mmCIF file of C-alpha atoms in Angstrom:
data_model
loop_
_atom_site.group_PDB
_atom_site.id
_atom_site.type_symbol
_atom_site.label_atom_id
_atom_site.label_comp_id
_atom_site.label_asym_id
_atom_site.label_seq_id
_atom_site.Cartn_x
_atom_site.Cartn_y
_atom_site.Cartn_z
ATOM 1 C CA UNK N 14 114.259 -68.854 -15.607
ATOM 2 C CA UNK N 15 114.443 -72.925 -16.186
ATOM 3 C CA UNK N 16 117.825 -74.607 -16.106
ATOM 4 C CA UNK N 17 117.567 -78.384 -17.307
ATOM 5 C CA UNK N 18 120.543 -80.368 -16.002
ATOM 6 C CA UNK N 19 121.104 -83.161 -18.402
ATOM 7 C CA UNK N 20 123.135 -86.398 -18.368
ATOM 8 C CA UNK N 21 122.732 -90.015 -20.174
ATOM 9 C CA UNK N 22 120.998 -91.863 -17.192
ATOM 10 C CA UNK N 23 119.274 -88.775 -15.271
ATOM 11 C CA UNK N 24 120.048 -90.528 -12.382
ATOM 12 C CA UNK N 25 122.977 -89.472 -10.450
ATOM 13 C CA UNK N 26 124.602 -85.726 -11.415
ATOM 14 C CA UNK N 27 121.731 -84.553 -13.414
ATOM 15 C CA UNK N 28 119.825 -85.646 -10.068
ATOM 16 C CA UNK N 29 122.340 -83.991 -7.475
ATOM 17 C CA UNK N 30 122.573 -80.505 -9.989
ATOM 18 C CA UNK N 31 118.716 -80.196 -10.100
ATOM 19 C CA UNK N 32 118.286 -80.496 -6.155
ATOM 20 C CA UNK N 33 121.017 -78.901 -4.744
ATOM 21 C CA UNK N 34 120.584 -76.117 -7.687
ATOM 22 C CA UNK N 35 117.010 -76.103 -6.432
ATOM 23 C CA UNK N 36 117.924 -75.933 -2.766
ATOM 24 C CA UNK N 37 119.962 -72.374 -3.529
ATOM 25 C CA UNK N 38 117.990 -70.658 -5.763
ATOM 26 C CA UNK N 39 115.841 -68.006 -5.112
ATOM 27 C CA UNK N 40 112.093 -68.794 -6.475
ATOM 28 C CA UNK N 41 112.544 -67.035 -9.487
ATOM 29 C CA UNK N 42 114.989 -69.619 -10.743
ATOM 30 C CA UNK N 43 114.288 -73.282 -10.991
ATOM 31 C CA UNK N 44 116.322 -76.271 -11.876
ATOM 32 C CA UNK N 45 114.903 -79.497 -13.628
ATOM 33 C CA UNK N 46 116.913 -82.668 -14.965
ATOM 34 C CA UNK N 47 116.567 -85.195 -17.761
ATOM 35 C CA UNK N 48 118.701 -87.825 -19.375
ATOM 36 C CA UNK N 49 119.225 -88.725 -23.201
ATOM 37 C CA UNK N 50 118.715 -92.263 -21.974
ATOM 38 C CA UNK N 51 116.763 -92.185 -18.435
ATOM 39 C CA UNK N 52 117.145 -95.280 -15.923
ATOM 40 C CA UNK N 53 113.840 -94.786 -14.776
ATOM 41 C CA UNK N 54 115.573 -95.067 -11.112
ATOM 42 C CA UNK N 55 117.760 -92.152 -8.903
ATOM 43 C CA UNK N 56 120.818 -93.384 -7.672
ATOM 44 C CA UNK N 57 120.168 -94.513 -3.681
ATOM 45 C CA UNK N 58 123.816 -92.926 -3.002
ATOM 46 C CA UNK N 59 122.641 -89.622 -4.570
ATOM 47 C CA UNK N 60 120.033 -89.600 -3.056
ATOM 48 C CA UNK N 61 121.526 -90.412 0.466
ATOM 49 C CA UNK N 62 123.884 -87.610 -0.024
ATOM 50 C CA UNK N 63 121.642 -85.358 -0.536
ATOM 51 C CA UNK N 64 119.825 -85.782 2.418
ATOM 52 C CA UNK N 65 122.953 -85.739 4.448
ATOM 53 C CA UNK N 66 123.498 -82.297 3.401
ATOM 54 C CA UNK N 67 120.058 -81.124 4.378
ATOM 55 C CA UNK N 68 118.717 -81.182 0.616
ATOM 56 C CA UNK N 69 115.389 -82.328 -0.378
ATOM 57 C CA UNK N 70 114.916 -84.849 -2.226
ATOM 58 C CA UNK N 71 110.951 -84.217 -2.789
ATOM 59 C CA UNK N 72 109.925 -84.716 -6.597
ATOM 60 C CA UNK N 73 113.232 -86.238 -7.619
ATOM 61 C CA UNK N 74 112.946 -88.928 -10.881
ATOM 62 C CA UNK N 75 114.933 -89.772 -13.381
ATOM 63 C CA UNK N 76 112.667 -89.148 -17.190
ATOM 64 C CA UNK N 77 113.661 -87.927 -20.657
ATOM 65 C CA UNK N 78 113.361 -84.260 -21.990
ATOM 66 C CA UNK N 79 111.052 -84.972 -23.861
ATOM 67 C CA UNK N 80 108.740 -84.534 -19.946
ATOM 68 C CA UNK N 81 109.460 -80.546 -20.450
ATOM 69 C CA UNK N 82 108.414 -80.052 -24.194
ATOM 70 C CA UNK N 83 105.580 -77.935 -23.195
ATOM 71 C CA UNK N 84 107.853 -76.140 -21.062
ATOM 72 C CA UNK N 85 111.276 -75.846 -22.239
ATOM 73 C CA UNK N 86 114.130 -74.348 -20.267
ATOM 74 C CA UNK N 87 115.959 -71.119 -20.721
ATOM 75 C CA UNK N 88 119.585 -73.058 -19.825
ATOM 76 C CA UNK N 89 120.896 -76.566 -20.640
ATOM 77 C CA UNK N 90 123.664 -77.699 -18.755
ATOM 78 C CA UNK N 91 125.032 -80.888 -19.790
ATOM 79 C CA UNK N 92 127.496 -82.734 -16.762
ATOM 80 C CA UNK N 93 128.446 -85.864 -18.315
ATOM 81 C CA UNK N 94 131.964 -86.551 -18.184
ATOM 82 C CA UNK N 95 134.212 -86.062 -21.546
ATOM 83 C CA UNK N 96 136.862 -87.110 -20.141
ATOM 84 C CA UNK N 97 135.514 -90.573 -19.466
ATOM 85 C CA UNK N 98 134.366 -91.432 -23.140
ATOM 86 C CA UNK N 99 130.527 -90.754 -22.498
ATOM 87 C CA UNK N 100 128.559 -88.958 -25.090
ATOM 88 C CA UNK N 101 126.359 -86.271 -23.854
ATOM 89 C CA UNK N 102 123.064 -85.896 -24.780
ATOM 90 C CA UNK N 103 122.060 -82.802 -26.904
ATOM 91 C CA UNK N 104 119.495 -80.800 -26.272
ATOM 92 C CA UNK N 105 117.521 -79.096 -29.307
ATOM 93 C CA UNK N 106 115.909 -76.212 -28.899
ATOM 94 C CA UNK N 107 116.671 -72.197 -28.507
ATOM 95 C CA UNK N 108 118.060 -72.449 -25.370
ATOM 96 C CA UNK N 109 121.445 -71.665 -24.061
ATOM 97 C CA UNK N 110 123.976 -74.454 -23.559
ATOM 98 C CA UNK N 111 126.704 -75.088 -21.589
ATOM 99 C CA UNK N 112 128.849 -77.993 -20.443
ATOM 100 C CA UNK N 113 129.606 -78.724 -16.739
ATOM 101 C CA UNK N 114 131.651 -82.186 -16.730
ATOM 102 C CA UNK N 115 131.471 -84.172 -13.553
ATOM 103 C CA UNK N 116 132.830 -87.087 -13.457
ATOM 104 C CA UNK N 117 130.415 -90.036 -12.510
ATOM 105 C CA UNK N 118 130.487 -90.860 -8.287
ATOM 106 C CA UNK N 119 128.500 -94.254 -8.811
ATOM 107 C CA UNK N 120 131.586 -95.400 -11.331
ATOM 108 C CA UNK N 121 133.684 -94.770 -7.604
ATOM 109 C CA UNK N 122 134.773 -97.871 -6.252
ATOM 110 C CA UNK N 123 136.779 -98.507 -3.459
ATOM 111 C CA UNK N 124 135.692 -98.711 0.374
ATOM 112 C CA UNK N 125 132.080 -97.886 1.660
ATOM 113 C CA UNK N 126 134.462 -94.774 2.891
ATOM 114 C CA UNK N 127 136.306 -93.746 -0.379
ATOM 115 C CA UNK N 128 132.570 -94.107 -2.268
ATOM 116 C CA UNK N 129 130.745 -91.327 -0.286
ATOM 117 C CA UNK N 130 133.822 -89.511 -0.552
ATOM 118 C CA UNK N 131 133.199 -89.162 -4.009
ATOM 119 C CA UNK N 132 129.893 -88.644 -3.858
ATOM 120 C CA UNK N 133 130.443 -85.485 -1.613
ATOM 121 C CA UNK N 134 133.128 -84.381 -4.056
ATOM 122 C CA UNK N 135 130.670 -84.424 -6.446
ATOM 123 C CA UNK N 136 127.679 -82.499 -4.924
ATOM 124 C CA UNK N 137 130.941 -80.191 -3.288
ATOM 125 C CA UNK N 138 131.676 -79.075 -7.165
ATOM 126 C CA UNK N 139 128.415 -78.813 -7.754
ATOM 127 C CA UNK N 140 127.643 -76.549 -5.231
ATOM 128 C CA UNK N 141 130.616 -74.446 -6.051
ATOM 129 C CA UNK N 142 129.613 -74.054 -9.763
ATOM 130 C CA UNK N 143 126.001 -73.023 -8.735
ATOM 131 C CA UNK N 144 126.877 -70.813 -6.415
ATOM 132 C CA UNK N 145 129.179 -68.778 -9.125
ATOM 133 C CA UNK N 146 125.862 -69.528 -11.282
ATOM 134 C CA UNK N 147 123.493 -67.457 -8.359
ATOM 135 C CA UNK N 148 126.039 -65.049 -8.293
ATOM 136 C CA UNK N 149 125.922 -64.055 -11.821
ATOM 137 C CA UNK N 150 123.625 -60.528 -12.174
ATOM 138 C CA UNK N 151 120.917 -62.531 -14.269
ATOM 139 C CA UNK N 152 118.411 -59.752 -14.300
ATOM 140 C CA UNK N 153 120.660 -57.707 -16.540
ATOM 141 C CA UNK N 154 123.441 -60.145 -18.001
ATOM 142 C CA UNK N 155 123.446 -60.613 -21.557
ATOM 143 C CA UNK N 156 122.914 -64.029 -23.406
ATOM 144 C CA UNK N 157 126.264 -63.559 -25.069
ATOM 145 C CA UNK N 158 128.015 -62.966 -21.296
ATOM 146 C CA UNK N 159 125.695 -65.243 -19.720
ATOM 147 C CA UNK N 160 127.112 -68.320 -22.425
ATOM 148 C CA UNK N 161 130.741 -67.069 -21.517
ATOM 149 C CA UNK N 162 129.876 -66.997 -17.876
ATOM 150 C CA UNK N 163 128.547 -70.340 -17.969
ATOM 151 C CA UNK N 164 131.162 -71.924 -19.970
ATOM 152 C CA UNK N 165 133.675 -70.784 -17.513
ATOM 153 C CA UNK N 166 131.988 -71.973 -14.678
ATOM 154 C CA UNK N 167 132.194 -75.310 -16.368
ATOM 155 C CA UNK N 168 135.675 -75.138 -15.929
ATOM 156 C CA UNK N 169 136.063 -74.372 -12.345
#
């Protein structure tokens, strides 16, 4: 099973989902990321925090989907952040979608402090809605309670 984690800049959540997702799974399961409009860089902090919390950060670049045509994912999980205004990309395809809104840690502002703080928030919720996700009995769950399972996930 492939789970693309999508956001607009593939830089920062899409980034932290697909590595710490990555860095749980068992090998049956991967994680990849893309963004609707890629920086072309990954966030230092993300990547920073990661590595803080023991996570590789091997392979990790921000690119469009169009990188996994020839192999497109069973899941797409989009974590951009309604509630700050930001459109989030679409993915076409067959694949099952679902909506995971993080809010943005490299908006954060504040002290050098209050910044990682929010960074660790970030990879904390993250970690809490894959580990529901890994929970989930995905050898015999059903697409239809496999959307519903995702979707409320997205709202933990």
């Amino acid at each position: 099973m492939k789970v693309l984690f999508m956001c607009t800049h593939n830089s920062c959540r899409s980034i932290l989902s697909e590595a710490l997702f990555n860095h749980l799974a068992p090998q049956a399961v991967e994680a990849v990321s893309s963004g609707s409009f890629p920086s072309g860089r990954v966030n230092q902090r993300a990547l920073q925090t990661l590595e803080a919390a023991g996570i590789s950060t091997a392979g990790l670049s921000s690119k469009a989907s169009d990188a996994f045509e020839g192999s497109p994912p069973d899941i797409v999980i989009t974590v951009c952040d309604r509630a700050a205004g930001e459109a989030c990309p679409i993915f076409f395809g067959p694949a099952l979608k679902a909506h995971w809104g993080l809010a943005d840690p490299s908006e954060a502002s504040g002290s050098e402090a209050e910044i990682t703080a929010a960074f660790e928030a970030t990879l904390a919720k993250i970690h809490e809605r894959v580990s529901a996700f890994l929970a989930l009995p995905l050898k015999i769950i059903s697409a239809e309670q496999l959307k519903a399972e995702l979707d409320r996930i997205g709202s933990l």
